mmCIF file of C-alpha atoms in Angstrom:
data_model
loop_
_atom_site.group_PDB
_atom_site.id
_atom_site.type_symbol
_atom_site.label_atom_id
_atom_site.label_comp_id
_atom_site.label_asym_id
_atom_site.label_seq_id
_atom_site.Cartn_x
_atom_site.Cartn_y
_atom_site.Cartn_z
ATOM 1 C CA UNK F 150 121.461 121.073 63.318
ATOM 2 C CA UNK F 151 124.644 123.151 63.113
ATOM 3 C CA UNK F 152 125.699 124.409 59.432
ATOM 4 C CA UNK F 153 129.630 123.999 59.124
ATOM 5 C CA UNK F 154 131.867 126.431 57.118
ATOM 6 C CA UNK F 155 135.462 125.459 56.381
ATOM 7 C CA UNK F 156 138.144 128.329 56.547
ATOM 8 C CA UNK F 157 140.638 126.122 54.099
ATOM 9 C CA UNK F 158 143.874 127.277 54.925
ATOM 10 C CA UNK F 159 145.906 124.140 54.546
ATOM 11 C CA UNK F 160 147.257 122.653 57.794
ATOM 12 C CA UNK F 161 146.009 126.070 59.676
ATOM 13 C CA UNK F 162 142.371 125.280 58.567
ATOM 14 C CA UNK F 163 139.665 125.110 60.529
ATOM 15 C CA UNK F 164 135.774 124.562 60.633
ATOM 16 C CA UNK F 165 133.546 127.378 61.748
ATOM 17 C CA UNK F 166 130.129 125.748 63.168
ATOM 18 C CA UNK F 167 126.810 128.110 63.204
ATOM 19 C CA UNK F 168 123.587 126.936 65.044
ATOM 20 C CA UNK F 169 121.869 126.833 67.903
ATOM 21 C CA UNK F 170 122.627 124.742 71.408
ATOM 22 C CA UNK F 171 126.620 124.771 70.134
ATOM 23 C CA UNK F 172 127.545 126.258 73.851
ATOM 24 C CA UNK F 173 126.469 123.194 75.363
ATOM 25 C CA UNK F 174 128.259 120.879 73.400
ATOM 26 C CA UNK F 175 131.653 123.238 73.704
ATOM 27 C CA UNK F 176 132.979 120.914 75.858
ATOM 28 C CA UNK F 177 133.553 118.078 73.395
ATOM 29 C CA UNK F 178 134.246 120.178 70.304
ATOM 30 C CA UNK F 179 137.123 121.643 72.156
ATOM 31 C CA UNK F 180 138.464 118.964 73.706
ATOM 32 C CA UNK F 181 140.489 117.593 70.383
ATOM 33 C CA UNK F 182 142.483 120.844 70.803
ATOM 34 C CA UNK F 183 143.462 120.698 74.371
ATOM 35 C CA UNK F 184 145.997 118.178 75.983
ATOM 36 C CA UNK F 185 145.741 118.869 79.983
ATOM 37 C CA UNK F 186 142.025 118.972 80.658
ATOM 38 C CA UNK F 187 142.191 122.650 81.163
ATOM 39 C CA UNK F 188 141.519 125.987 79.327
ATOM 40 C CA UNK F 189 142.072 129.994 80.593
ATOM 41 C CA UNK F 190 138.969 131.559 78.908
ATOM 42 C CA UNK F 191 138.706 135.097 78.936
ATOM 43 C CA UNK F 192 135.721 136.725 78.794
ATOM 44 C CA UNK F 193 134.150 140.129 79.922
ATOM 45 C CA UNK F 194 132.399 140.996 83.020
ATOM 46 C CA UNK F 195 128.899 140.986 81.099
ATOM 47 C CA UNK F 196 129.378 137.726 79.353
ATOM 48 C CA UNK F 197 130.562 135.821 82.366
ATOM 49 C CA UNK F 198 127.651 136.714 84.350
ATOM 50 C CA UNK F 199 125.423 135.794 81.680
ATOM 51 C CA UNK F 200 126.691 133.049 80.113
ATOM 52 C CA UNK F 201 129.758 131.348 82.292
ATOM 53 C CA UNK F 202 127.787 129.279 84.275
ATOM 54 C CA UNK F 203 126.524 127.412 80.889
ATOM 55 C CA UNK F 204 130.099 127.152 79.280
ATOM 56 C CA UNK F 205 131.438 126.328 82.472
ATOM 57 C CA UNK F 206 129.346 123.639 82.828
ATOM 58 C CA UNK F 207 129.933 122.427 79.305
ATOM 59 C CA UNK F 208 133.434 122.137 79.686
ATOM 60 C CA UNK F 209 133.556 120.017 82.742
ATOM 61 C CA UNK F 210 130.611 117.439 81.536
ATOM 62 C CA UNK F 211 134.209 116.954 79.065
ATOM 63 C CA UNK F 212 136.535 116.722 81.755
ATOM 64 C CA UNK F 213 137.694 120.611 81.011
ATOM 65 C CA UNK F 214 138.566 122.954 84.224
ATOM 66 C CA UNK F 215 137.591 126.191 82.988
ATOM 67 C CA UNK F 216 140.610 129.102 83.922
ATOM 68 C CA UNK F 217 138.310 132.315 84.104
ATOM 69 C CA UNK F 218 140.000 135.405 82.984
ATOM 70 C CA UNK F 219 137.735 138.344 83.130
ATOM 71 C CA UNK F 220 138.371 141.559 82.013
ATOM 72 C CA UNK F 221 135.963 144.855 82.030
ATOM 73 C CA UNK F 222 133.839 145.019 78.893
ATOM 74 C CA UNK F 223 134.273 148.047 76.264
ATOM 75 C CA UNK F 224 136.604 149.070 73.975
ATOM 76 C CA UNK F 225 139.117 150.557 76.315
ATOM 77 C CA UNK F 226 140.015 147.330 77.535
ATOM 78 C CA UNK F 227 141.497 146.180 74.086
ATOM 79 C CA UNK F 228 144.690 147.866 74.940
ATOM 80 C CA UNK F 229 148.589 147.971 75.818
ATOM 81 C CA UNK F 230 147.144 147.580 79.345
ATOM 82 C CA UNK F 231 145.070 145.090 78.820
ATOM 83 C CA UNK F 232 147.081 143.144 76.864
ATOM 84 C CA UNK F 233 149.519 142.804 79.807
ATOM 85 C CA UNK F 234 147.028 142.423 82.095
ATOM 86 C CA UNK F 235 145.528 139.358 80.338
ATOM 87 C CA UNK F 236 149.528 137.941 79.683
ATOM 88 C CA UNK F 237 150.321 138.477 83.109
ATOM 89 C CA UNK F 238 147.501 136.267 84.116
ATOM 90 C CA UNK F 239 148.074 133.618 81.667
ATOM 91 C CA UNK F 240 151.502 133.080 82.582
ATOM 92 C CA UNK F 241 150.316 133.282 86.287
ATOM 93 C CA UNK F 242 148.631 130.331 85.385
ATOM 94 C CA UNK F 243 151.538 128.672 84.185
ATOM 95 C CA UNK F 244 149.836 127.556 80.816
ATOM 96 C CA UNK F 245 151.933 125.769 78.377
ATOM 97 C CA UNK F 246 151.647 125.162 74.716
ATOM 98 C CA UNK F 247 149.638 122.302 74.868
ATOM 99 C CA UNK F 248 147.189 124.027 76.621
ATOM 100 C CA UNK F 249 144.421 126.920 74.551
ATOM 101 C CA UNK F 250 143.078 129.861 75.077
ATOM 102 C CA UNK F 251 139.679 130.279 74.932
ATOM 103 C CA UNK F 252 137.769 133.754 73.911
ATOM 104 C CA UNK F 253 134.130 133.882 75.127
ATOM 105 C CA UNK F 254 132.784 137.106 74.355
ATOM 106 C CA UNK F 255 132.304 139.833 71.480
ATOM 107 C CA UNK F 256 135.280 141.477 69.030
ATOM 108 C CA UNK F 257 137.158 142.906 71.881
ATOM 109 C CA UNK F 258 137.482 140.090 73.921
ATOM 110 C CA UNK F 259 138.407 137.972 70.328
ATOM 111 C CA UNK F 260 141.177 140.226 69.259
ATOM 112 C CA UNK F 261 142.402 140.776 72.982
ATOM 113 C CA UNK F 262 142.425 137.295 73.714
ATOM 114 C CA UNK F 263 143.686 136.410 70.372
ATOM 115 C CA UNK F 264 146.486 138.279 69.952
ATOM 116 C CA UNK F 265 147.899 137.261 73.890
ATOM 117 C CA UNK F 266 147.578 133.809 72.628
ATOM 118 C CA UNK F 267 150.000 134.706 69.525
ATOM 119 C CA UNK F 268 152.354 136.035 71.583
ATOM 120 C CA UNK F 269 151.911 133.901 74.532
ATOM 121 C CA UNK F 270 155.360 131.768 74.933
ATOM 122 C CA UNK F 271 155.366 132.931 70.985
ATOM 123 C CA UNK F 272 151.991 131.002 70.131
ATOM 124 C CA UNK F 273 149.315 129.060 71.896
ATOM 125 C CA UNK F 274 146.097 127.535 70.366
ATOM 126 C CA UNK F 275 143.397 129.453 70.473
ATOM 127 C CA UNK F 276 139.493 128.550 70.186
ATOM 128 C CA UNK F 277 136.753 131.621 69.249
ATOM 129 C CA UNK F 278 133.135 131.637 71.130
ATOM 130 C CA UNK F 279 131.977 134.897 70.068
ATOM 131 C CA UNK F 280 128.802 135.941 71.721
ATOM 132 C CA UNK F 281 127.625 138.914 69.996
ATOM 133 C CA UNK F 282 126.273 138.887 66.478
ATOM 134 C CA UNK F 283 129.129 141.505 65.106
ATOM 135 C CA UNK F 284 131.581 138.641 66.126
ATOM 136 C CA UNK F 285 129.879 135.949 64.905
ATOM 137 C CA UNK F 286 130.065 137.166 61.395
ATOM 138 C CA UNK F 287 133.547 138.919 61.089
ATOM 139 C CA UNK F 288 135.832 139.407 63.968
ATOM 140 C CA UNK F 289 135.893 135.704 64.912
ATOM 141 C CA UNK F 290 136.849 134.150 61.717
ATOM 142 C CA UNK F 291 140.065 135.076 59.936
ATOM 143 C CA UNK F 292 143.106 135.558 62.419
ATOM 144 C CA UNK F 293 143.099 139.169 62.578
ATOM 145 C CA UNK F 294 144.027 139.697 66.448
ATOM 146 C CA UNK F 295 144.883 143.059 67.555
ATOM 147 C CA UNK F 296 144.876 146.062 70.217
ATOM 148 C CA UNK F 297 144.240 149.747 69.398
ATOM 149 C CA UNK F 298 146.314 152.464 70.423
ATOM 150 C CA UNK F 299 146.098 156.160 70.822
ATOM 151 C CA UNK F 300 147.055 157.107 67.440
ATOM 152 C CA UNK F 301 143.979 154.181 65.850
ATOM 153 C CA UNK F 302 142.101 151.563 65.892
ATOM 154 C CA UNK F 303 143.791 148.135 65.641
ATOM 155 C CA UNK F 304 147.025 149.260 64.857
ATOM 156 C CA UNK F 305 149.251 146.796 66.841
ATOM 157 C CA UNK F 306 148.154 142.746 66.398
ATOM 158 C CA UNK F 307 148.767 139.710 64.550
ATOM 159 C CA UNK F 308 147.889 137.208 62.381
ATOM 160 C CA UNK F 309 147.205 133.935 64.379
ATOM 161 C CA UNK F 310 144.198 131.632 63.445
ATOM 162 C CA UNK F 311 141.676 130.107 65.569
ATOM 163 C CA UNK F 312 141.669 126.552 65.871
ATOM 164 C CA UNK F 313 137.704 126.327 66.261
ATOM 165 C CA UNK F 314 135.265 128.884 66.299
ATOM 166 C CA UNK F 315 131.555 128.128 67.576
ATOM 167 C CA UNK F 316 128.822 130.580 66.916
ATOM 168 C CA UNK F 317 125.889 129.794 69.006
ATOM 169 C CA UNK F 318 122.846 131.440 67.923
ATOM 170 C CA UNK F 319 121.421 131.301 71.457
ATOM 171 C CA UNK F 320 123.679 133.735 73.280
ATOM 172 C CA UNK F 321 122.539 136.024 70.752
ATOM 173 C CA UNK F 322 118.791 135.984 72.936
ATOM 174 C CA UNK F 323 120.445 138.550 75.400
ATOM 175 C CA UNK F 324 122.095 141.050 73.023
ATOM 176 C CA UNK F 325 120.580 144.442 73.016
ATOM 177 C CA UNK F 326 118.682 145.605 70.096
ATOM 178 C CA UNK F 327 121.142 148.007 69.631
ATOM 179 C CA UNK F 328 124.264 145.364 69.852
ATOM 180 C CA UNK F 329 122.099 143.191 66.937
ATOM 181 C CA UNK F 330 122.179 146.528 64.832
ATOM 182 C CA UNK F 331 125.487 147.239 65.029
ATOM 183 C CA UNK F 332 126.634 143.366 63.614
ATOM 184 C CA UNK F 333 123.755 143.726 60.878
ATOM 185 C CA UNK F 334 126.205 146.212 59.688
ATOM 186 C CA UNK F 335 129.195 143.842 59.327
ATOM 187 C CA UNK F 336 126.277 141.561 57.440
ATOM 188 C CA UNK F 337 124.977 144.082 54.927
ATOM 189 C CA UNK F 338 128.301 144.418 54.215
ATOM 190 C CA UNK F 339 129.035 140.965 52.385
ATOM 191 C CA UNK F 340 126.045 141.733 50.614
ATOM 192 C CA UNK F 341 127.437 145.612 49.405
ATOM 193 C CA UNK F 342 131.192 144.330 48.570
ATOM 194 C CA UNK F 343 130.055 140.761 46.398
ATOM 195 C CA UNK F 344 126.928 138.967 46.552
ATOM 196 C CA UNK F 345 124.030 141.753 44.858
ATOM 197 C CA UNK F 346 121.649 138.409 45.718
ATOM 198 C CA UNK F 347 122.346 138.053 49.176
ATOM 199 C CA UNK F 348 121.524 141.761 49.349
ATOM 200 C CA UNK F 349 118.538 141.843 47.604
ATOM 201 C CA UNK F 350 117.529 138.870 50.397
ATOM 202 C CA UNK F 351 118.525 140.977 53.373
ATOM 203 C CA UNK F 352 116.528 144.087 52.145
ATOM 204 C CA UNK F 353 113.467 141.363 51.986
ATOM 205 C CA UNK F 354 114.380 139.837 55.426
ATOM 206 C CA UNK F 355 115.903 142.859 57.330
ATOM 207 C CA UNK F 356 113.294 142.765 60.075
ATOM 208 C CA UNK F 357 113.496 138.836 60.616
ATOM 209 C CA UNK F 358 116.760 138.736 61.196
ATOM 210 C CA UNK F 359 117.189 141.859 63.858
ATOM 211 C CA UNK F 360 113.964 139.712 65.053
ATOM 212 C CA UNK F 361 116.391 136.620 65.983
ATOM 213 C CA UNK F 362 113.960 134.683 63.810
ATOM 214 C CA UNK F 363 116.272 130.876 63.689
ATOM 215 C CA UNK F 364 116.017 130.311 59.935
ATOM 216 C CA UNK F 365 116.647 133.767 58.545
ATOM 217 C CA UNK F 366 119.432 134.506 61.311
ATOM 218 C CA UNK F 367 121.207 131.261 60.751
ATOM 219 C CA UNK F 368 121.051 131.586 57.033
ATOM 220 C CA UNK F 369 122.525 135.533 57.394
ATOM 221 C CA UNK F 370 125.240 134.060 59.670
ATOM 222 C CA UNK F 371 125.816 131.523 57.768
ATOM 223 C CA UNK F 372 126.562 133.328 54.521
ATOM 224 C CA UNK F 373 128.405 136.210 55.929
ATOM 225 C CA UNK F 374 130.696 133.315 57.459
ATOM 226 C CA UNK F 375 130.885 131.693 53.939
ATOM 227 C CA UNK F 376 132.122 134.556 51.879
ATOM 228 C CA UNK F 377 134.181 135.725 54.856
ATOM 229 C CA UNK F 378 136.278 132.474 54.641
ATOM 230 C CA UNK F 379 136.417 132.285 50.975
ATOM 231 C CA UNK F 380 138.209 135.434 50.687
ATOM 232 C CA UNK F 381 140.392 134.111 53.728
ATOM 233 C CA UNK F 382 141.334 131.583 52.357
ATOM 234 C CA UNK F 383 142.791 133.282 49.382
ATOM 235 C CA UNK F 384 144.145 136.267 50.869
ATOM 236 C CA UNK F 385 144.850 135.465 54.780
ATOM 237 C CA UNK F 386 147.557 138.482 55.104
ATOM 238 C CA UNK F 387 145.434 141.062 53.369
ATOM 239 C CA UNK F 388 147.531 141.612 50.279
ATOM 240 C CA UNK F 389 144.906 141.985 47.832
ATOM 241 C CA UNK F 390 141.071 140.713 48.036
ATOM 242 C CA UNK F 391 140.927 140.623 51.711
ATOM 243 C CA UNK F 392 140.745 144.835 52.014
ATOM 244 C CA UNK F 393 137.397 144.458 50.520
ATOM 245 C CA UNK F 394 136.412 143.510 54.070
ATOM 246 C CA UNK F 395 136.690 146.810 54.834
ATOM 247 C CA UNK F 396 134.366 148.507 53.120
ATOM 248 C CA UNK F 397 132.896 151.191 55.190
ATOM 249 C CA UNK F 398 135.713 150.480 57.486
ATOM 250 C CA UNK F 399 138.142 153.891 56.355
ATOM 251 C CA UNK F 400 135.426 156.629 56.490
ATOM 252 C CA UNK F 401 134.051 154.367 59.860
ATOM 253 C CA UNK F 402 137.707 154.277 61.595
ATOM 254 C CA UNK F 403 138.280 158.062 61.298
ATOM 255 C CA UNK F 404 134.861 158.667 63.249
ATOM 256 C CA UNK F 405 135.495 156.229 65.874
ATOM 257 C CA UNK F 406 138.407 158.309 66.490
ATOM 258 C CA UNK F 407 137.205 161.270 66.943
ATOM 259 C CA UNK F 408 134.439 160.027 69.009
ATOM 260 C CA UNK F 409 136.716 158.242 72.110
ATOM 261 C CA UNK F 410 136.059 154.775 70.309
ATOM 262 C CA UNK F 411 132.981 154.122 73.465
ATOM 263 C CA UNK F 412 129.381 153.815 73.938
ATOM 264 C CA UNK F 413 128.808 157.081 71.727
ATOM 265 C CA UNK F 414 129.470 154.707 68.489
ATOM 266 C CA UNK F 415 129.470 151.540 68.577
ATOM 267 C CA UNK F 416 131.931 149.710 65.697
ATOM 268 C CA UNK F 417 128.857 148.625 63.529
ATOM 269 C CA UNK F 418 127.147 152.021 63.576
ATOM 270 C CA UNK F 419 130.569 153.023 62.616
ATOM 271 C CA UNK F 420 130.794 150.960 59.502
ATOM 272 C CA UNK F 421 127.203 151.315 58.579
ATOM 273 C CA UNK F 422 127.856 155.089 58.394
ATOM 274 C CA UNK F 423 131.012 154.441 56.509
ATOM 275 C CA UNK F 424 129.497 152.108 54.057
ATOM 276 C CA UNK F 425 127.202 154.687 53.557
ATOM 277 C CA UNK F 426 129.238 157.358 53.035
ATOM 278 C CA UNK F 427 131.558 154.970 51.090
ATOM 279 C CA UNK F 428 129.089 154.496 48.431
ATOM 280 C CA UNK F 429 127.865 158.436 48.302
ATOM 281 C CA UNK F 430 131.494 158.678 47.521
ATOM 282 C CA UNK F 431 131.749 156.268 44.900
ATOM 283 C CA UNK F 432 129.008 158.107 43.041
ATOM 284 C CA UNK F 433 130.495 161.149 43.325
ATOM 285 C CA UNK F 434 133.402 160.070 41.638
ATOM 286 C CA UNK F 435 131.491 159.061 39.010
ATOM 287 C CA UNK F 436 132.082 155.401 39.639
ATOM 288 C CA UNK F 437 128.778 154.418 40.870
ATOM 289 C CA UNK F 438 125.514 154.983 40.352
ATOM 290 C CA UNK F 439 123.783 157.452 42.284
ATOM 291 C CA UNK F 440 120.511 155.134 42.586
ATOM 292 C CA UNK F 441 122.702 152.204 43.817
ATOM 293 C CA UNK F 442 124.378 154.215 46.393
ATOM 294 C CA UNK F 443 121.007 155.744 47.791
ATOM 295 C CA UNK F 444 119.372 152.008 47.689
ATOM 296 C CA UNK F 445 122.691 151.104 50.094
ATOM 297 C CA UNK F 446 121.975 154.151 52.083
ATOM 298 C CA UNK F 447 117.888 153.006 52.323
ATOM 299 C CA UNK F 448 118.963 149.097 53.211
ATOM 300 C CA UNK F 449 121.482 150.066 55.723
ATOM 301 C CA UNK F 450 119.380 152.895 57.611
ATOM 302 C CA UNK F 451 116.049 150.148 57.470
ATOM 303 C CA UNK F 452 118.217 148.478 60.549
ATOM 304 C CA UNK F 453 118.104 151.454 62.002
ATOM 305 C CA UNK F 454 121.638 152.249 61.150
ATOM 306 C CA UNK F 455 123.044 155.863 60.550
ATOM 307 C CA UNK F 456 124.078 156.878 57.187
ATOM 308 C CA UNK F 457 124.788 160.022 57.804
ATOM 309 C CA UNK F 458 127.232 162.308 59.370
ATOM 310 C CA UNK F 459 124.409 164.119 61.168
ATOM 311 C CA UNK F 460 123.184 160.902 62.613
ATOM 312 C CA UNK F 461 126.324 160.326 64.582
ATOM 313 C CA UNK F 462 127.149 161.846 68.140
ATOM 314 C CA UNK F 463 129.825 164.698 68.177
ATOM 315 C CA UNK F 464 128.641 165.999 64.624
ATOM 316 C CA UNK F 465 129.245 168.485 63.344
ATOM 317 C CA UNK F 466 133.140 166.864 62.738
ATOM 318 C CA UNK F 467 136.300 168.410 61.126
ATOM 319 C CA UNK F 468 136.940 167.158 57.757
ATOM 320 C CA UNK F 469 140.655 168.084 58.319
ATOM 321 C CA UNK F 470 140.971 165.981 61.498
ATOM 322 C CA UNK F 471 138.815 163.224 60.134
ATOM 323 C CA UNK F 472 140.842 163.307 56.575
ATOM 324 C CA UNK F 473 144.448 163.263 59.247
ATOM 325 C CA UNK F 474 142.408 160.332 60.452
ATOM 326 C CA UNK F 475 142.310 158.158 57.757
ATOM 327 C CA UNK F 476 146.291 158.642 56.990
ATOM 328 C CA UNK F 477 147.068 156.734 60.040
ATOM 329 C CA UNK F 478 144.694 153.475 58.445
ATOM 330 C CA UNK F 479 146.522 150.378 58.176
ATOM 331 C CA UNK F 480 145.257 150.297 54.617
ATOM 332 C CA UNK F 481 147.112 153.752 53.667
ATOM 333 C CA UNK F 482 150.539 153.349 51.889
ATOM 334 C CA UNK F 483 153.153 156.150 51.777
ATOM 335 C CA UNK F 484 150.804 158.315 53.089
ATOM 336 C CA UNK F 485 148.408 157.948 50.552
ATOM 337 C CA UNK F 486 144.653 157.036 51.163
ATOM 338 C CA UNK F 487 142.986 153.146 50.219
ATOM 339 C CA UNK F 488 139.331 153.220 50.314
ATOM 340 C CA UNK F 489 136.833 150.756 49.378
ATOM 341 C CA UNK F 490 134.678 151.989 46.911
ATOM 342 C CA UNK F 491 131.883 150.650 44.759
ATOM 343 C CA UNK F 492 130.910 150.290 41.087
ATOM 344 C CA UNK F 493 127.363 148.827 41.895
ATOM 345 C CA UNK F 494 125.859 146.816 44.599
ATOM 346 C CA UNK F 495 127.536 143.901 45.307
ATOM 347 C CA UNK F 496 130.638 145.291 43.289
ATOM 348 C CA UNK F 497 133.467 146.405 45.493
ATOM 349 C CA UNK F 498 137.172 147.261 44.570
ATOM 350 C CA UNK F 499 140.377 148.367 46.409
ATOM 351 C CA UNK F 500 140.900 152.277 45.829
ATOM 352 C CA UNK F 501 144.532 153.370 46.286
ATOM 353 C CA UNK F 502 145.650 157.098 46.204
ATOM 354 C CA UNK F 503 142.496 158.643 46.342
ATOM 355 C CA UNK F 504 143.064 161.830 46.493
ATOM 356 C CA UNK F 505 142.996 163.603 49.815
ATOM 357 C CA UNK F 506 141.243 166.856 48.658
ATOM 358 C CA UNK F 507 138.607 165.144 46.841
ATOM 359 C CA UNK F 508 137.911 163.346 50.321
ATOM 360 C CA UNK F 509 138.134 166.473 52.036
ATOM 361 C CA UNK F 510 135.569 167.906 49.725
ATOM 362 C CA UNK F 511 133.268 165.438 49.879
ATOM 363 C CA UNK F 512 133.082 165.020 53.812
ATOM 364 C CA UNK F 513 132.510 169.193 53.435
ATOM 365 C CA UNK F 514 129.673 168.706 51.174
ATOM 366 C CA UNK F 515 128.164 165.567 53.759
ATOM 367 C CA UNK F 516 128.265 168.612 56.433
ATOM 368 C CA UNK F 517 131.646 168.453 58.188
ATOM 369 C CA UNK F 518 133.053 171.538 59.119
ATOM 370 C CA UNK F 519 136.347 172.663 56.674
ATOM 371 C CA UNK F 520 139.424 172.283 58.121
ATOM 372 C CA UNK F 521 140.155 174.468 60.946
ATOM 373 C CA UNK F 522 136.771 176.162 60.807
ATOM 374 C CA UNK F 523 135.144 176.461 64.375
ATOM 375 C CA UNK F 524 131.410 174.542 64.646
#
């Protein structure tokens, strides 16, 4: 049994299904969204090998031809180049717009595959099968579609909903351990930014769910999908409740940055670090609590998440550089800094014009180096 979570956004809406065996039964699901038996699915090198064979085989037991479009997996491959890359074969195969796009693979290969679809021939359908656990609970569902650039992390992209997305809890069998830990993070976070009880169940069921257990996975899915499209739904173009989705995400972004956005830290250890360090901050601002933000330190490191700066490769950092960072966030206005900090667990709220030096003091006192002082 699949568990179904509408994203209602009027005639854009669309259903996101979470369960197990959902690959093999892609076939029909998509096949109200295509009109010419055909799809170009792009997926990555890894994902493809693993997993193409099955979805291949799905769509064609639907009368779909399957358009492979592989591209190398990692970060680097979300980019200007790849971006043409991945247009230049679309158009090669002369898709139309009654054809779709299909994404088969984790965040990058979502948001790469995405965002050609919203500026393919200025829009083409597009249907989400994200196939790591990160995906499955954030970058999927929403419409945020984007490439990074030299100068950050998602800077260039669009808006452009899915039509579908499918979340097979299956594919999740072959993540690494380390690939399950890094979506936990984007998880944990629902539980931080508004629901204290959902929390409180993920601190009880922490283990079972990095286990893969069905019932406790499909419920954390589940719920992280649920609140996800809530806030969606009410704020789709991130004018106001939406930035709470990116809690951890400004302290996380600046250390991706400095360390090459690769295998060194991965986007979830990123924002577990930063949710981490978001909270810290929170209490040192007097906003929070200092117990609550050392039980969101202790729930977030028992995935085996870092919380701290030290725990992250490349440390000791430069506040300066990581503060100069931060200024180049989509969330920052006029140059001044948004965070998303914390009154209690489960209590989130949209900081703007925090004060740069107070951030630069803080990072100090987590051990980063002062600006312009040598390690």
């Amino acid at each position: 049994m699949s568990r179904i979570v509408p994203v209602g956004l009027g005639d854009r809406a669309y259903d996101v299904l979470v369960g197990e065996g959902l690959l093999e039964q892609a076939g029909r699901l998509i096949a109200p969204f295509q009109k010419r038996g055909r799809t170009a699915v792009v997926s990555d090198e890894t994902v493809w090998g693993m997993h193409g064979a099955r979805l291949t085989a799905a769509l064609a037991a639907a009368g779909i031809e399957a358009l492979p479009v592989i591209v190398p997996p990692g970060e680097q491959t979300k980019s200007f180049e790849g971006l043409a890359d991945v247009s230049d074969r679309l158009l090669a195969m002369e898709l139309d717009r009654g054809d779709i796009v299909t994404a088969f693979g984790g965040g990058v290969v979502g948001d790469l595959a995405g965002f050609a679809a919203a500026i393919y021939k200025r829009g083409i359908d597009f249907v989400q099968i994200p196939t790591t656990l990160l995906a499955q609970v954030d970058s999927s569902v929403g419409g945020k579609t984007a490439i990074d650039t030299p100068r950050g992390k998602n800077l260039v992209g669009a808006f452009h909903q899915p039509r579908l997305v499918l979340a097979d809890q299956t594919v999740l069998s072959t993540l690494p351990d380390r690939e399950m830990r890094a979506g936990y993070a984007e998880i944990i976070k629902y539980g931080l930014l508004g629901d204290r009880v959902f929390f409180e169940w993920l601190e009880m069921n922490v283990a079972a769910v990095l286990a893969r257990d069905p019932e406790a996975l499909a419920h954390a899915v589940a719920r992280s999908v649920e609140m996800k499209a809530e806030i969606v739904a009410e704020d789709e173009k991130e004018q106001g409740r939406r930035a709470l989705l990116n809690l951890g995400h400004t302290f996380g972004h600046a250390l991706e940055s400095e360390t090459g956005y690769g295998d060194a830290l991965l986007h979830g250890e990123a924002v577990g670090v930063g949710m981490a360090l978001a909270f810290r901050f929170s209490a040192r601002l007097g906003l929070a609590n200092g117990q609550d933000a050392e039980r969101a330190s202790r729930a977030i490191a028992a995935s085996g998440l870092p919380t701290r700066l030290r725990d992250v490769p490349g440390h000791p950092f430069d506040a300066g550089r990581l503060v100069m960072h931060m200024g180049q966030d989509k969330k920052a206005e006029a140059g001044r800094l948004t965070f998303i900090l914390a009154r209690a667990l489960g209590d989130a709220f949209v900081a703007k014009d925090v004060d740069a030096a107070a951030v630069l003091e803080f990072l100090v006192a987590e051990g980063a180096h002062p600006s312009g002082e040598k390690p």
